[in-house]
Amino acid sequence: MSIEAVYQRNEHHRGSKSGWLRAAVLGANDGLVSNASLLIGVAAAGRTSFLPVAGLAGITAGAMSMAVGEYISVQSQADIEASDRQMEIEHLAEDPEGELEELTQIYVERGLPRELAEKVAQTFTEKDVLAAHLRDELGHFDNNKAQPSKAAFASAVSFALGATVPLIGALVGSTATKVTLIIVFAFVGLFGTGVISSKLAGSPMRRTVLRVLIGGGIGMAITAGIGSLIPA
Ligand SMILES: [Zn+2]
């Protein structure tokens, strides 16, 4: 097995175990950056009295939009899986011989000698033919099954949590320190999500954290720039 293949296998393993956790970290990241950007924009435009209501609106709107977006995307994934499954059931009914050969070929391509591949395909076909095709041909596993409601809920909650962090910064600071505190709170939060995502992905921590911080920093800088252009 090549290094890439081992890496991908591990990735897949981590992915299937912590899919919702990864979605939660992404949601928190989005919440941190988008609400911090919004608040910096409002503060930079000199409208500090609007910060609490802007922050709350940002949390609500973002969480709703995350939930809807995540639900639609995961649901369409689930639809694709369901129609693939239906197609496979039809193929198995129409051409069981061809499907057995197809399964055998899959095992040959994965490195089994022809004779052994035939035996494996035959055994799985007798045991549970649909399960074998779904798993080895289409890559469907029970532990990576698309779950739209769960994904939508995890994204909305994590977005709201992330988005609350810069709002706290906006509420505790004096008029002079608000912008600084929003940025500081947002960067501390981003540092946290960067550390967690590097642990989840098994990627190098410094690079992942830097990427998260720089990405978030650019987002906030652009919004702050736009906010400062609006006459107070
Ligand atoms: Zn098949």
XYZ file of C-alpha atoms and ligand atoms in Angstrom:
233
model
C 0.000 0.000 0.000
C 1.357 3.434 -0.899
C 1.875 6.148 1.704
C -1.031 8.098 0.198
C -3.294 5.074 0.459
C -2.387 4.577 4.129
C -2.941 8.284 4.716
C -6.300 8.232 2.966
C -7.362 5.202 4.918
C -6.514 6.949 8.168
C -8.250 10.091 6.955
C -11.307 8.081 6.133
C -11.174 6.430 9.525
C -10.964 9.745 11.335
C -13.597 11.211 9.035
C -16.139 8.527 9.713
C -15.546 8.631 13.434
C -15.745 12.373 13.872
C -17.791 13.674 10.944
C -20.202 15.637 13.114
C -17.329 16.939 15.256
C -15.572 18.252 12.165
C -18.818 19.898 11.014
C -19.104 21.459 14.475
C -15.582 22.899 14.314
C -16.280 24.349 10.869
C -19.527 25.849 12.152
C -17.757 27.435 15.130
C -15.093 28.825 12.796
C -17.744 30.357 10.552
C -19.506 31.855 13.556
C -16.302 33.397 14.899
C -15.229 34.948 11.609
C -18.582 36.105 10.312
C -19.833 37.644 13.563
C -16.458 39.212 14.382
C -16.410 40.684 10.862
C -19.947 41.980 11.240
C -19.203 43.530 14.652
C -15.926 45.077 13.508
C -17.756 46.516 10.500
C -20.418 48.070 12.730
C -17.844 49.356 15.248
C -15.569 50.678 12.488
C -18.534 52.607 11.101
C -18.788 54.290 14.517
C -22.103 52.690 15.489
C -21.083 51.020 18.745
C -24.594 51.288 20.255
C -25.793 48.897 17.523
C -23.283 46.200 18.508
C -25.522 44.077 20.806
C -28.438 43.930 18.374
C -26.162 43.447 15.366
C -24.335 40.655 17.193
C -27.552 38.870 18.155
C -28.956 39.228 14.645
C -25.676 37.874 13.284
C -25.866 34.829 15.570
C -29.488 34.059 14.666
C -29.248 34.658 10.938
C -25.980 32.746 10.644
C -27.166 29.762 12.678
C -30.356 29.509 10.600
C -28.486 29.789 7.338
C -25.940 27.178 8.468
C -28.716 24.785 9.491
C -30.580 25.152 6.202
C -27.435 24.958 4.079
C -26.109 21.931 5.934
C -29.480 20.179 5.836
C -29.814 20.663 2.077
C -26.272 19.568 1.343
C -26.389 16.473 3.564
C -29.904 15.607 2.392
C -28.816 15.701 -1.239
C -25.922 13.408 -0.307
C -28.459 11.054 1.297
C -30.648 11.234 -1.841
C -27.690 10.273 -4.009
C -26.914 7.338 -1.707
C -30.543 6.187 -1.787
C -30.787 6.321 -5.577
C -27.431 4.520 -5.944
C -28.769 1.854 -3.623
C -31.975 1.524 -5.659
C -29.992 1.270 -8.889
C -27.802 -1.425 -7.351
C -30.851 -3.447 -6.277
C -32.148 -3.313 -9.879
C -28.789 -4.289 -11.355
C -28.539 -7.254 -8.982
C -31.997 -8.437 -10.025
C -31.319 -7.963 -13.759
C -27.801 -9.331 -14.025
C -26.584 -11.303 -11.001
C -23.777 -12.937 -13.019
C -22.466 -9.628 -14.284
C -22.657 -8.169 -10.784
C -20.682 -11.086 -9.358
C -18.018 -10.505 -11.994
C -18.037 -6.797 -11.199
C -17.453 -7.530 -7.510
C -14.687 -9.992 -8.386
C -12.984 -7.310 -10.525
C -13.123 -4.871 -7.619
C -11.224 -7.307 -5.398
C -8.725 -8.061 -8.193
C -8.093 -4.312 -8.577
C -7.569 -4.101 -4.842
C -4.796 -6.666 -5.150
C -6.288 -10.134 -4.642
C -5.244 -12.913 -7.033
C -8.081 -13.783 -9.430
C -8.907 -17.108 -7.781
C -9.083 -15.656 -4.284
C -11.086 -12.644 -5.530
C -13.654 -15.039 -7.020
C -13.905 -16.872 -3.711
C -14.299 -13.674 -1.709
C -16.917 -12.296 -4.115
C -18.798 -15.595 -4.051
C -18.745 -15.733 -0.245
C -19.971 -12.149 0.181
C -22.610 -12.671 -2.509
C -24.016 -15.663 -0.618
C -23.876 -13.872 2.715
C -25.490 -10.530 1.762
C -25.124 -9.547 -1.847
C -26.544 -6.028 -1.540
C -24.410 -5.184 1.497
C -21.288 -6.352 -0.346
C -22.019 -4.171 -3.396
C -22.998 -1.125 -1.353
C -19.837 -1.390 0.707
C -17.208 -2.437 -1.804
C -18.582 -0.903 -4.997
C -20.216 2.290 -3.737
C -18.347 2.859 -0.471
C -21.463 3.122 1.681
C -20.828 2.345 5.329
C -23.288 2.604 8.161
C -20.917 4.813 10.129
C -20.644 7.404 7.340
C -24.308 7.482 6.464
C -25.544 10.998 5.757
C -27.661 12.346 8.646
C -29.184 15.700 7.609
C -30.944 16.664 10.866
C -27.975 15.849 13.048
C -25.603 17.737 10.757
C -27.956 20.747 10.591
C -28.296 20.867 14.383
C -24.539 20.503 14.988
C -23.747 23.302 12.519
C -26.335 25.708 13.923
C -25.326 25.185 17.550
C -21.615 25.388 16.848
C -22.072 28.500 14.697
C -24.017 30.162 17.520
C -21.330 29.244 20.060
C -18.554 30.541 17.819
C -20.480 33.733 17.008
C -21.079 34.461 20.707
C -17.343 34.749 21.417
C -16.656 38.021 19.528
C -19.977 39.447 20.791
C -18.745 38.995 24.360
C -15.640 40.957 23.350
C -17.885 43.721 21.964
C -19.986 43.864 25.148
C -17.207 43.924 27.746
C -15.026 46.594 26.124
C -15.285 50.348 26.495
C -16.014 52.353 23.322
C -12.283 52.778 22.733
C -11.343 49.114 23.218
C -14.338 47.392 21.580
C -12.747 46.766 18.192
C -9.543 45.464 19.780
C -11.458 43.153 22.120
C -13.650 41.788 19.294
C -10.453 40.939 17.379
C -8.692 39.465 20.436
C -11.707 37.309 21.372
C -12.115 36.168 17.780
C -8.426 35.202 17.483
C -8.501 33.290 20.778
C -11.567 31.402 19.519
C -9.945 30.740 16.141
C -6.831 29.476 17.897
C -9.063 26.998 19.754
C -10.855 25.762 16.628
C -7.501 25.552 14.817
C -6.068 23.326 17.555
C -9.166 21.094 17.551
C -9.268 20.754 13.760
C -5.584 19.840 13.578
C -6.201 17.157 16.205
C -9.232 15.840 14.288
C -7.488 15.768 10.924
C -4.158 14.631 12.339
C -2.550 17.502 10.430
C 0.483 19.499 11.633
C -0.771 21.799 14.385
C 1.239 24.930 13.624
C 0.277 24.977 9.948
C -3.422 24.325 10.630
C -3.661 26.950 13.370
C -1.844 29.519 11.220
C -4.140 28.823 8.286
C -7.232 29.301 10.462
C -5.856 32.507 12.022
C -4.741 34.024 8.706
C -8.001 33.111 6.954
C -10.054 34.597 9.785
C -7.806 37.673 9.951
C -8.261 38.396 6.248
C -12.046 38.057 6.549
C -12.171 40.468 9.485
C -9.792 42.953 7.843
C -11.905 43.136 4.674
C -15.140 43.755 6.598
C -13.486 46.289 8.892
C -12.239 48.108 5.774
C -15.733 48.175 4.277
C -17.260 49.297 7.608
C -14.799 52.179 7.917
C -15.827 53.448 4.459
C -19.423 53.954 5.645
C -19.867 57.497 6.968
C -20.849 57.457 10.672
Zn -22.838 -3.881 -8.252
